[in-house]
Amino acid sequence: MIPQTHPTPAEAADLPLEKLKQYWGYDAFRPLQREAIECALAGQDSVVVLPTGGGKSLCYQVPAICKDKVAVVVSPLISLMKDQVDGLNASGIAAASINSSLSDNEKRLVAHEVETGNLQLLYMAPERLVLPATIDFLKRVGVAFFAIDEAHCISSWGHDFRPEYRQLGELKKHFPGVSVHAFTATATERVRADIARQLNLETANTLVGSFDRENLLYRVHRRGDTLTQMREVIDRHKDQAGIVYCISRKEVENVAATLNELGYKAKPYHAGLTVGERTNHQDDFINERVDIIVATVAFGMGIDKSNVRFVVHSGMPKSLEAYQQESGRAGRDGLQSECTLLYSGGDLMMWKRMQSDPGAGSQELLEAMYSYCTRNLCRHRMLVEYFGQKFEKSDCGGCDVCLNELQTVPDSLVVAQKIISCVHRVNQRFGVGHVAKVLTGSGAARIRELGHDKLSTYGLLAEHRADTISDWIGQLVGQGFLEKSGEYSVLVISATGRAVLRGETTPVLVHNNPATKKSARVDDWEGVDRNLFELLRSKRKETAMAKGVPPFVIFHDASLRDMAKLRPSSIDAFERVSGVGEKKVTDYGETFIACILDYCQQHGVPTDQAVAGAMSASTSPPLPPKVKNKVMLDAFVLFDQGKSVAEVAAQLDRALSTTGQYLGKYIAARQITDPGRWLPPDKVQTIRKAIDQVGTLERLAPIKELLDDDVSYEEIRIVVDCVKVETGFSMS
Ligand code: ADP
Ligand code: ZN
């Protein structure tokens, strides 16, 4: 878990932290979030680099709700915008996106919300933002700041260059006084500098987080029986979400079909499917109708699913950049997840053949990837150092090497010396297969013809199989002690290889199929009632389906685990669950508490375990009860005195929209059915008519569409909240 800093009492009074608690239900910021937020609040341009799952979105969402004007977020894909907007709305934050999937009417509504100052975050694609009409509109209404998500798309050095991002460089020209904040997970220095240059950010603050994904457990196996090796991983994560990456479409189809025959729920995903098929399969995965997606690397960009528990690669990716990206889709919620990579020496050769433009660059990337597979050094360390950061720990506690899962060959040095001298004896003119045969003492005719049966190294490793030896040779190549040279890939000895012969350095050789795994990791399931977790998961799925949103928009897995651990029996206790903000307490508190109570009574499990914020902000001190609600309670008192929303907002120094939400809760708490205290009767009547016509209380937009512009969302909400009380309507 990423370490957290304790908030001091002085800090606890600050606005960003207050918002974090109120809307997201988190107790502390993650590393660099506060710094990034402060840049946005101070109007200081910034480039923020945090790994996947590091919490980049909060870095612009929190300041956006602290500001009066709208914050504009640039995002490359509609699906990404949609997930974020859904998530924000579910937490009670006014956000919307403008994109090509909206009708003209819907677009007008969003624009109206911006104009009336009701919207806090507006998402759009770069090509729309740079349209003259959009620029004019935004100049007119005023922008708090621009946040550029996936900012590496602006750089042609990055892995996902999008030409339409280039025009964002003009933002600074059009909006000289408005700050621009770029966010990316891409680690390379060159891309980072390019982002700032392309966006014309002259004095941007650059914030770079640690690239280590502490919650990911990395494993590398040489490929044997691929299906068995994959199933071993899948079975460790029964009924959980995972991605299996394959190199070819054909393999994707085969693996998906086989997994389904074996009773797993899997869907294929590759560029050969129709757009419709791909969308359906992706939706099935996101909405938990299937557990596994089997995919080529075409899959992943544009999904924000936070609870992917494992990623398996059936073959070696073509670079560590790609591996970081693909494996990084696991565990975005910060919970432990597994990334297992299966590889063979053949993968390296295949990539080399496939690369149409064998520029030196791509070869280097391939070698680095292969070396990750074969060096048998801490995987976390290799990744972090590859991306140019120091790794301070000697034992990461989260990879197959540090967990001692690899069976190292006890006399690695001697074995390596035997192999390397054999390469020397055959004059560095033969490939892997031949050298392995000489070492096993093979009786093949070719060996005799060449006189290699007379070499001193002939039969030196006769007790091992040829494929085992080939494997070790592959490891020595990967570790740089041997090199493959020329068209025939003959083995030659490197400078460090000669150092091995002199006994000055020792390679790490491991056995082919490591014995499996009793992971010695600290388990983040500790204290969690697993059956209750599963029950809450199906409750979440049911709720999500009814609402038409993905399950993780309702609650993240981390929150469900925290619920299954704390087992809150009251609203007060429920508020302490990590990732549960005020709106979620109101919307889902009752339903989930009922579920927990039922379960605990039936199974004699104690409720109200007193650990606060256990899953995410693990070291934060427990909050005093009710602190989250203090302002809301003050608002209740003022509402009781008959004050209007505007008066209460002014008195408590809160936004109108926030105060509007307090009023919603007030109406529910006091069981008020008559909106007459806040609205004139004729207005109430028109709104009620529109509600009847639409026939649902779930969404305000369609109601708003039927009404004149002078009826605001706030007013509609008041009537809807009263009707809800009247009809006993429950949000879940
Ligand atoms: P990124 O965009 O960097 O990949 P996200 O913004 O999607 O990361 O955040 C990843 C996960 O971490 C989300 O589930 C988010 O709710 C959670 N998260 C973000 N900030 C915090 C925090 N301060 N405390 C606890 N969880 C957080
Ligand atoms: Zn390690």
JSON list of N, CA, C and O and ligand atoms in Angstrom, two decimals, residues 4 20 24-31 33 50-61 84 149-150 184-185 304 306 331-334 556 558 578-579 616-617, ligand 1:
[
{"chain": "A", "resi": 4, "resn": "GLN", "atom": "N", "xyz": [0.82, 6.83, 3.50]},
{"chain": "A", "resi": 4, "resn": "GLN", "atom": "CA", "xyz": [0.05, 8.06, 3.60]},
{"chain": "A", "resi": 4, "resn": "GLN", "atom": "C", "xyz": [0.66, 8.92, 4.70]},
{"chain": "A", "resi": 4, "resn": "GLN", "atom": "O", "xyz": [1.23, 8.42, 5.64]},
{"chain": "A", "resi": 20, "resn": "LEU", "atom": "N", "xyz": [-12.38, 15.86, -0.30]},
{"chain": "A", "resi": 20, "resn": "LEU", "atom": "CA", "xyz": [-11.99, 14.46, -0.51]},
{"chain": "A", "resi": 20, "resn": "LEU", "atom": "C", "xyz": [-12.82, 13.53, 0.37]},
{"chain": "A", "resi": 20, "resn": "LEU", "atom": "O", "xyz": [-13.28, 12.49, -0.05]},
{"chain": "A", "resi": 24, "resn": "TRP", "atom": "N", "xyz": [-15.61, 11.76, -1.84]},
{"chain": "A", "resi": 24, "resn": "TRP", "atom": "CA", "xyz": [-15.02, 10.47, -2.20]},
{"chain": "A", "resi": 24, "resn": "TRP", "atom": "C", "xyz": [-14.94, 9.52, -1.02]},
{"chain": "A", "resi": 24, "resn": "TRP", "atom": "O", "xyz": [-14.71, 8.33, -1.21]},
{"chain": "A", "resi": 25, "resn": "GLY", "atom": "N", "xyz": [-15.07, 10.06, 0.17]},
{"chain": "A", "resi": 25, "resn": "GLY", "atom": "CA", "xyz": [-15.00, 9.20, 1.34]},
{"chain": "A", "resi": 25, "resn": "GLY", "atom": "C", "xyz": [-13.59, 8.69, 1.63]},
{"chain": "A", "resi": 25, "resn": "GLY", "atom": "O", "xyz": [-13.42, 7.67, 2.26]},
{"chain": "A", "resi": 26, "resn": "TYR", "atom": "N", "xyz": [-12.57, 9.39, 1.17]},
{"chain": "A", "resi": 26, "resn": "TYR", "atom": "CA", "xyz": [-11.19, 9.00, 1.48]},
{"chain": "A", "resi": 26, "resn": "TYR", "atom": "C", "xyz": [-10.64, 9.91, 2.57]},
{"chain": "A", "resi": 26, "resn": "TYR", "atom": "O", "xyz": [-11.00, 11.08, 2.66]},
{"chain": "A", "resi": 27, "resn": "ASP", "atom": "N", "xyz": [-9.73, 9.36, 3.36]},
{"chain": "A", "resi": 27, "resn": "ASP", "atom": "CA", "xyz": [-9.24, 10.10, 4.52]},
{"chain": "A", "resi": 27, "resn": "ASP", "atom": "C", "xyz": [-7.94, 10.84, 4.28]},
{"chain": "A", "resi": 27, "resn": "ASP", "atom": "O", "xyz": [-7.56, 11.70, 5.07]},
{"chain": "A", "resi": 28, "resn": "ALA", "atom": "N", "xyz": [-7.20, 10.47, 3.26]},
{"chain": "A", "resi": 28, "resn": "ALA", "atom": "CA", "xyz": [-5.90, 11.11, 3.06]},
{"chain": "A", "resi": 28, "resn": "ALA", "atom": "C", "xyz": [-5.55, 11.12, 1.59]},
{"chain": "A", "resi": 28, "resn": "ALA", "atom": "O", "xyz": [-6.04, 10.30, 0.82]},
{"chain": "A", "resi": 29, "resn": "PHE", "atom": "N", "xyz": [-4.68, 12.06, 1.22]},
{"chain": "A", "resi": 29, "resn": "PHE", "atom": "CA", "xyz": [-4.23, 12.11, -0.16]},
{"chain": "A", "resi": 29, "resn": "PHE", "atom": "C", "xyz": [-3.12, 11.11, -0.40]},
{"chain": "A", "resi": 29, "resn": "PHE", "atom": "O", "xyz": [-2.37, 10.77, 0.52]},
{"chain": "A", "resi": 30, "resn": "ARG", "atom": "N", "xyz": [-3.03, 10.66, -1.62]},
{"chain": "A", "resi": 30, "resn": "ARG", "atom": "CA", "xyz": [-1.91, 9.80, -1.99]},
{"chain": "A", "resi": 30, "resn": "ARG", "atom": "C", "xyz": [-0.74, 10.70, -2.39]},
{"chain": "A", "resi": 30, "resn": "ARG", "atom": "O", "xyz": [-0.92, 11.88, -2.63]},
{"chain": "A", "resi": 31, "resn": "PRO", "atom": "N", "xyz": [0.45, 10.10, -2.49]},
{"chain": "A", "resi": 31, "resn": "PRO", "atom": "CA", "xyz": [1.63, 10.92, -2.79]},
{"chain": "A", "resi": 31, "resn": "PRO", "atom": "C", "xyz": [1.43, 11.80, -4.03]},
{"chain": "A", "resi": 31, "resn": "PRO", "atom": "O", "xyz": [0.92, 11.33, -5.05]},
{"chain": "A", "resi": 33, "resn": "GLN", "atom": "N", "xyz": [-0.68, 13.96, -4.78]},
{"chain": "A", "resi": 33, "resn": "GLN", "atom": "CA", "xyz": [-2.01, 14.49, -5.10]},
{"chain": "A", "resi": 33, "resn": "GLN", "atom": "C", "xyz": [-2.18, 15.90, -4.58]},
{"chain": "A", "resi": 33, "resn": "GLN", "atom": "O", "xyz": [-2.66, 16.79, -5.28]},
{"chain": "A", "resi": 50, "resn": "LEU", "atom": "N", "xyz": [2.07, 10.17, -12.78]},
{"chain": "A", "resi": 50, "resn": "LEU", "atom": "CA", "xyz": [1.80, 9.20, -11.73]},
{"chain": "A", "resi": 50, "resn": "LEU", "atom": "C", "xyz": [1.49, 7.88, -12.41]},
{"chain": "A", "resi": 50, "resn": "LEU", "atom": "O", "xyz": [0.91, 7.88, -13.50]},
{"chain": "A", "resi": 51, "resn": "PRO", "atom": "N", "xyz": [1.87, 6.76, -11.80]},
{"chain": "A", "resi": 51, "resn": "PRO", "atom": "CA", "xyz": [1.59, 5.49, -12.46]},
{"chain": "A", "resi": 51, "resn": "PRO", "atom": "C", "xyz": [0.09, 5.24, -12.53]},
{"chain": "A", "resi": 51, "resn": "PRO", "atom": "O", "xyz": [-0.69, 5.88, -11.82]},
{"chain": "A", "resi": 52, "resn": "THR", "atom": "N", "xyz": [-0.30, 4.31, -13.37]},
{"chain": "A", "resi": 52, "resn": "THR", "atom": "CA", "xyz": [-1.69, 3.89, -13.45]},
{"chain": "A", "resi": 52, "resn": "THR", "atom": "C", "xyz": [-2.16, 3.53, -12.04]},
{"chain": "A", "resi": 52, "resn": "THR", "atom": "O", "xyz": [-1.44, 2.86, -11.31]},
{"chain": "A", "resi": 53, "resn": "GLY", "atom": "N", "xyz": [-3.32, 4.01, -11.68]},
{"chain": "A", "resi": 53, "resn": "GLY", "atom": "CA", "xyz": [-3.82, 3.71, -10.36]},
{"chain": "A", "resi": 53, "resn": "GLY", "atom": "C", "xyz": [-3.30, 4.66, -9.29]},
{"chain": "A", "resi": 53, "resn": "GLY", "atom": "O", "xyz": [-3.67, 4.56, -8.13]},
{"chain": "A", "resi": 54, "resn": "GLY", "atom": "N", "xyz": [-2.44, 5.58, -9.68]},
{"chain": "A", "resi": 54, "resn": "GLY", "atom": "CA", "xyz": [-1.85, 6.50, -8.71]},
{"chain": "A", "resi": 54, "resn": "GLY", "atom": "C", "xyz": [-2.82, 7.58, -8.25]},
{"chain": "A", "resi": 54, "resn": "GLY", "atom": "O", "xyz": [-2.57, 8.28, -7.27]},
{"chain": "A", "resi": 55, "resn": "GLY", "atom": "N", "xyz": [-3.94, 7.71, -8.96]},
{"chain": "A", "resi": 55, "resn": "GLY", "atom": "CA", "xyz": [-4.94, 8.67, -8.55]},
{"chain": "A", "resi": 55, "resn": "GLY", "atom": "C", "xyz": [-4.85, 10.00, -9.25]},
{"chain": "A", "resi": 55, "resn": "GLY", "atom": "O", "xyz": [-5.02, 11.06, -8.64]},
{"chain": "A", "resi": 56, "resn": "LYS", "atom": "N", "xyz": [-4.60, 9.96, -10.55]},
{"chain": "A", "resi": 56, "resn": "LYS", "atom": "CA", "xyz": [-4.47, 11.21, -11.30]},
{"chain": "A", "resi": 56, "resn": "LYS", "atom": "C", "xyz": [-5.79, 11.98, -11.38]},
{"chain": "A", "resi": 56, "resn": "LYS", "atom": "O", "xyz": [-5.81, 13.20, -11.26]},
{"chain": "A", "resi": 57, "resn": "SER", "atom": "N", "xyz": [-6.90, 11.26, -11.56]},
{"chain": "A", "resi": 57, "resn": "SER", "atom": "CA", "xyz": [-8.16, 11.99, -11.77]},
{"chain": "A", "resi": 57, "resn": "SER", "atom": "C", "xyz": [-8.50, 12.93, -10.61]},
{"chain": "A", "resi": 57, "resn": "SER", "atom": "O", "xyz": [-8.98, 14.04, -10.82]},
{"chain": "A", "resi": 58, "resn": "LEU", "atom": "N", "xyz": [-8.22, 12.45, -9.38]},
{"chain": "A", "resi": 58, "resn": "LEU", "atom": "CA", "xyz": [-8.53, 13.32, -8.24]},
{"chain": "A", "resi": 58, "resn": "LEU", "atom": "C", "xyz": [-7.74, 14.62, -8.26]},
{"chain": "A", "resi": 58, "resn": "LEU", "atom": "O", "xyz": [-8.18, 15.62, -7.70]},
{"chain": "A", "resi": 59, "resn": "CYS", "atom": "N", "xyz": [-6.57, 14.59, -8.90]},
{"chain": "A", "resi": 59, "resn": "CYS", "atom": "CA", "xyz": [-5.71, 15.77, -8.93]},
{"chain": "A", "resi": 59, "resn": "CYS", "atom": "C", "xyz": [-6.38, 16.94, -9.65]},
{"chain": "A", "resi": 59, "resn": "CYS", "atom": "O", "xyz": [-6.04, 18.08, -9.41]},
{"chain": "A", "resi": 60, "resn": "TYR", "atom": "N", "xyz": [-7.30, 16.65, -10.57]},
{"chain": "A", "resi": 60, "resn": "TYR", "atom": "CA", "xyz": [-8.02, 17.79, -11.17]},
{"chain": "A", "resi": 60, "resn": "TYR", "atom": "C", "xyz": [-9.48, 17.84, -10.73]},
{"chain": "A", "resi": 60, "resn": "TYR", "atom": "O", "xyz": [-10.11, 18.87, -10.77]},
{"chain": "A", "resi": 61, "resn": "GLN", "atom": "N", "xyz": [-10.01, 16.71, -10.28]},
{"chain": "A", "resi": 61, "resn": "GLN", "atom": "CA", "xyz": [-11.41, 16.74, -9.84]},
{"chain": "A", "resi": 61, "resn": "GLN", "atom": "C", "xyz": [-11.58, 17.51, -8.54]},
{"chain": "A", "resi": 61, "resn": "GLN", "atom": "O", "xyz": [-12.53, 18.28, -8.39]},
{"chain": "A", "resi": 84, "resn": "GLN", "atom": "N", "xyz": [-15.83, 8.40, -16.19]},
{"chain": "A", "resi": 84, "resn": "GLN", "atom": "CA", "xyz": [-15.51, 9.41, -15.18]},
{"chain": "A", "resi": 84, "resn": "GLN", "atom": "C", "xyz": [-16.74, 10.23, -14.82]},
{"chain": "A", "resi": 84, "resn": "GLN", "atom": "O", "xyz": [-16.98, 10.51, -13.64]},
{"chain": "A", "resi": 149, "resn": "ASP", "atom": "N", "xyz": [-5.87, 14.94, -19.82]},
{"chain": "A", "resi": 149, "resn": "ASP", "atom": "CA", "xyz": [-5.67, 13.55, -19.40]},
{"chain": "A", "resi": 149, "resn": "ASP", "atom": "C", "xyz": [-4.96, 12.80, -20.52]},
{"chain": "A", "resi": 149, "resn": "ASP", "atom": "O", "xyz": [-5.08, 13.17, -21.68]},
{"chain": "A", "resi": 150, "resn": "GLU", "atom": "N", "xyz": [-4.24, 11.75, -20.17]},
{"chain": "A", "resi": 150, "resn": "GLU", "atom": "CA", "xyz": [-3.48, 10.96, -21.17]},
{"chain": "A", "resi": 150, "resn": "GLU", "atom": "C", "xyz": [-2.63, 11.89, -22.03]},
{"chain": "A", "resi": 150, "resn": "GLU", "atom": "O", "xyz": [-2.60, 11.78, -23.26]},
{"chain": "A", "resi": 184, "resn": "THR", "atom": "N", "xyz": [-0.19, 12.19, -17.07]},
{"chain": "A", "resi": 184, "resn": "THR", "atom": "CA", "xyz": [0.16, 10.98, -17.83]},
{"chain": "A", "resi": 184, "resn": "THR", "atom": "C", "xyz": [0.79, 9.95, -16.90]},
{"chain": "A", "resi": 184, "resn": "THR", "atom": "O", "xyz": [1.28, 10.29, -15.83]},
{"chain": "A", "resi": 185, "resn": "ALA", "atom": "N", "xyz": [0.76, 8.70, -17.34]},
{"chain": "A", "resi": 185, "resn": "ALA", "atom": "CA", "xyz": [1.46, 7.64, -16.61]},
{"chain": "A", "resi": 185, "resn": "ALA", "atom": "C", "xyz": [2.76, 7.28, -17.32]},
{"chain": "A", "resi": 185, "resn": "ALA", "atom": "O", "xyz": [3.51, 6.43, -16.88]},
{"chain": "A", "resi": 304, "resn": "ASP", "atom": "N", "xyz": [-11.59, 1.62, -17.92]},
{"chain": "A", "resi": 304, "resn": "ASP", "atom": "CA", "xyz": [-11.20, 2.21, -16.66]},
{"chain": "A", "resi": 304, "resn": "ASP", "atom": "C", "xyz": [-11.55, 1.25, -15.52]},
{"chain": "A", "resi": 304, "resn": "ASP", "atom": "O", "xyz": [-11.65, 1.65, -14.39]},
{"chain": "A", "resi": 306, "resn": "SER", "atom": "N", "xyz": [-11.61, -0.84, -12.53]},
{"chain": "A", "resi": 306, "resn": "SER", "atom": "CA", "xyz": [-10.62, -0.70, -11.47]},
{"chain": "A", "resi": 306, "resn": "SER", "atom": "C", "xyz": [-10.28, -2.02, -10.79]},
{"chain": "A", "resi": 306, "resn": "SER", "atom": "O", "xyz": [-9.27, -2.14, -10.15]},
{"chain": "A", "resi": 331, "resn": "GLY", "atom": "N", "xyz": [-5.31, -4.06, -10.91]},
{"chain": "A", "resi": 331, "resn": "GLY", "atom": "CA", "xyz": [-5.19, -3.42, -9.61]},
{"chain": "A", "resi": 331, "resn": "GLY", "atom": "C", "xyz": [-5.20, -1.91, -9.58]},
{"chain": "A", "resi": 331, "resn": "GLY", "atom": "O", "xyz": [-4.51, -1.31, -8.77]},
{"chain": "A", "resi": 332, "resn": "ARG", "atom": "N", "xyz": [-5.99, -1.28, -10.44]},
{"chain": "A", "resi": 332, "resn": "ARG", "atom": "CA", "xyz": [-6.04, 0.17, -10.39]},
{"chain": "A", "resi": 332, "resn": "ARG", "atom": "C", "xyz": [-6.64, 0.67, -9.09]},
{"chain": "A", "resi": 332, "resn": "ARG", "atom": "O", "xyz": [-6.44, 1.81, -8.71]},
{"chain": "A", "resi": 333, "resn": "ASP", "atom": "N", "xyz": [-7.40, -0.18, -8.42]},
{"chain": "A", "resi": 333, "resn": "ASP", "atom": "CA", "xyz": [-8.00, 0.24, -7.15]},
{"chain": "A", "resi": 333, "resn": "ASP", "atom": "C", "xyz": [-7.03, 0.12, -5.98]},
{"chain": "A", "resi": 333, "resn": "ASP", "atom": "O", "xyz": [-7.40, 0.34, -4.84]},
{"chain": "A", "resi": 334, "resn": "GLY", "atom": "N", "xyz": [-5.80, -0.28, -6.27]},
{"chain": "A", "resi": 334, "resn": "GLY", "atom": "CA", "xyz": [-4.82, -0.35, -5.20]},
{"chain": "A", "resi": 334, "resn": "GLY", "atom": "C", "xyz": [-4.82, -1.67, -4.45]},
{"chain": "A", "resi": 334, "resn": "GLY", "atom": "O", "xyz": [-3.99, -1.89, -3.57]},
{"chain": "A", "resi": 556, "resn": "HIS", "atom": "N", "xyz": [-16.15, 0.86, -5.41]},
{"chain": "A", "resi": 556, "resn": "HIS", "atom": "CA", "xyz": [-14.98, 0.11, -5.81]},
{"chain": "A", "resi": 556, "resn": "HIS", "atom": "C", "xyz": [-14.88, -1.16, -4.97]},
{"chain": "A", "resi": 556, "resn": "HIS", "atom": "O", "xyz": [-15.43, -1.22, -3.88]},
{"chain": "A", "resi": 558, "resn": "ALA", "atom": "N", "xyz": [-12.44, -2.05, -3.30]},
{"chain": "A", "resi": 558, "resn": "ALA", "atom": "CA", "xyz": [-11.81, -1.71, -2.03]},
{"chain": "A", "resi": 558, "resn": "ALA", "atom": "C", "xyz": [-12.87, -1.33, -0.99]},
{"chain": "A", "resi": 558, "resn": "ALA", "atom": "O", "xyz": [-12.76, -1.70, 0.18]},
{"chain": "A", "resi": 578, "resn": "SER", "atom": "N", "xyz": [-14.07, 3.16, 3.61]},
{"chain": "A", "resi": 578, "resn": "SER", "atom": "CA", "xyz": [-13.21, 3.90, 2.68]},
{"chain": "A", "resi": 578, "resn": "SER", "atom": "C", "xyz": [-13.85, 3.99, 1.30]},
{"chain": "A", "resi": 578, "resn": "SER", "atom": "O", "xyz": [-14.38, 3.02, 0.78]},
{"chain": "A", "resi": 579, "resn": "GLY", "atom": "N", "xyz": [-13.82, 5.18, 0.72]},
{"chain": "A", "resi": 579, "resn": "GLY", "atom": "CA", "xyz": [-14.38, 5.36, -0.61]},
{"chain": "A", "resi": 579, "resn": "GLY", "atom": "C", "xyz": [-15.86, 5.60, -0.62]},
{"chain": "A", "resi": 579, "resn": "GLY", "atom": "O", "xyz": [-16.50, 5.51, -1.67]},
{"chain": "A", "resi": 616, "resn": "SER", "atom": "N", "xyz": [-7.81, 1.64, 2.27]},
{"chain": "A", "resi": 616, "resn": "SER", "atom": "CA", "xyz": [-7.01, 2.53, 1.44]},
{"chain": "A", "resi": 616, "resn": "SER", "atom": "C", "xyz": [-6.06, 3.40, 2.23]},
{"chain": "A", "resi": 616, "resn": "SER", "atom": "O", "xyz": [-4.87, 3.32, 2.08]},
{"chain": "A", "resi": 617, "resn": "ALA", "atom": "N", "xyz": [-6.59, 4.19, 3.08]},
{"chain": "A", "resi": 617, "resn": "ALA", "atom": "CA", "xyz": [-5.71, 5.09, 3.81]},
{"chain": "A", "resi": 617, "resn": "ALA", "atom": "C", "xyz": [-5.30, 4.39, 5.09]},
{"chain": "A", "resi": 617, "resn": "ALA", "atom": "O", "xyz": [-5.69, 4.76, 6.17]},
{"chain": "B", "resi": 1, "resn": "ADP", "atom": "P1", "xyz": [-5.09, 6.91, -12.51]},
{"chain": "B", "resi": 1, "resn": "ADP", "atom": "O1", "xyz": [-5.95, 7.79, -13.39]},
{"chain": "B", "resi": 1, "resn": "ADP", "atom": "O2", "xyz": [-3.85, 7.57, -12.03]},
{"chain": "B", "resi": 1, "resn": "ADP", "atom": "O3", "xyz": [-4.83, 5.57, -13.11]},
{"chain": "B", "resi": 1, "resn": "ADP", "atom": "P2", "xyz": [-7.37, 6.93, -10.80]},
{"chain": "B", "resi": 1, "resn": "ADP", "atom": "O4", "xyz": [-7.55, 8.37, -10.73]},
{"chain": "B", "resi": 1, "resn": "ADP", "atom": "O5", "xyz": [-8.27, 6.13, -11.69]},
{"chain": "B", "resi": 1, "resn": "ADP", "atom": "O6", "xyz": [-5.87, 6.60, -11.18]},
{"chain": "B", "resi": 1, "resn": "ADP", "atom": "O7", "xyz": [-7.42, 6.34, -9.32]},
{"chain": "B", "resi": 1, "resn": "ADP", "atom": "C1", "xyz": [-7.21, 4.97, -9.08]},
{"chain": "B", "resi": 1, "resn": "ADP", "atom": "C2", "xyz": [-8.01, 4.51, -7.89]},
{"chain": "B", "resi": 1, "resn": "ADP", "atom": "O8", "xyz": [-7.50, 5.06, -6.68]},
{"chain": "B", "resi": 1, "resn": "ADP", "atom": "C3", "xyz": [-9.47, 4.92, -7.96]},
{"chain": "B", "resi": 1, "resn": "ADP", "atom": "O9", "xyz": [-10.22, 3.82, -7.53]},
{"chain": "B", "resi": 1, "resn": "ADP", "atom": "C4", "xyz": [-9.55, 6.06, -6.98]},
{"chain": "B", "resi": 1, "resn": "ADP", "atom": "O10", "xyz": [-10.84, 6.19, -6.43]},
{"chain": "B", "resi": 1, "resn": "ADP", "atom": "C5", "xyz": [-8.53, 5.66, -5.92]},
{"chain": "B", "resi": 1, "resn": "ADP", "atom": "N1", "xyz": [-7.95, 6.79, -5.20]},
{"chain": "B", "resi": 1, "resn": "ADP", "atom": "C6", "xyz": [-7.51, 7.95, -5.74]},
{"chain": "B", "resi": 1, "resn": "ADP", "atom": "N2", "xyz": [-7.06, 8.78, -4.77]},
{"chain": "B", "resi": 1, "resn": "ADP", "atom": "C7", "xyz": [-7.23, 8.14, -3.59]},
{"chain": "B", "resi": 1, "resn": "ADP", "atom": "C8", "xyz": [-6.96, 8.47, -2.21]},
{"chain": "B", "resi": 1, "resn": "ADP", "atom": "N3", "xyz": [-6.42, 9.65, -1.87]},
{"chain": "B", "resi": 1, "resn": "ADP", "atom": "N4", "xyz": [-7.27, 7.56, -1.27]},
{"chain": "B", "resi": 1, "resn": "ADP", "atom": "C9", "xyz": [-7.80, 6.36, -1.61]},
{"chain": "B", "resi": 1, "resn": "ADP", "atom": "N5", "xyz": [-8.08, 6.00, -2.88]},
{"chain": "B", "resi": 1, "resn": "ADP", "atom": "C10", "xyz": [-7.80, 6.86, -3.87]}
]
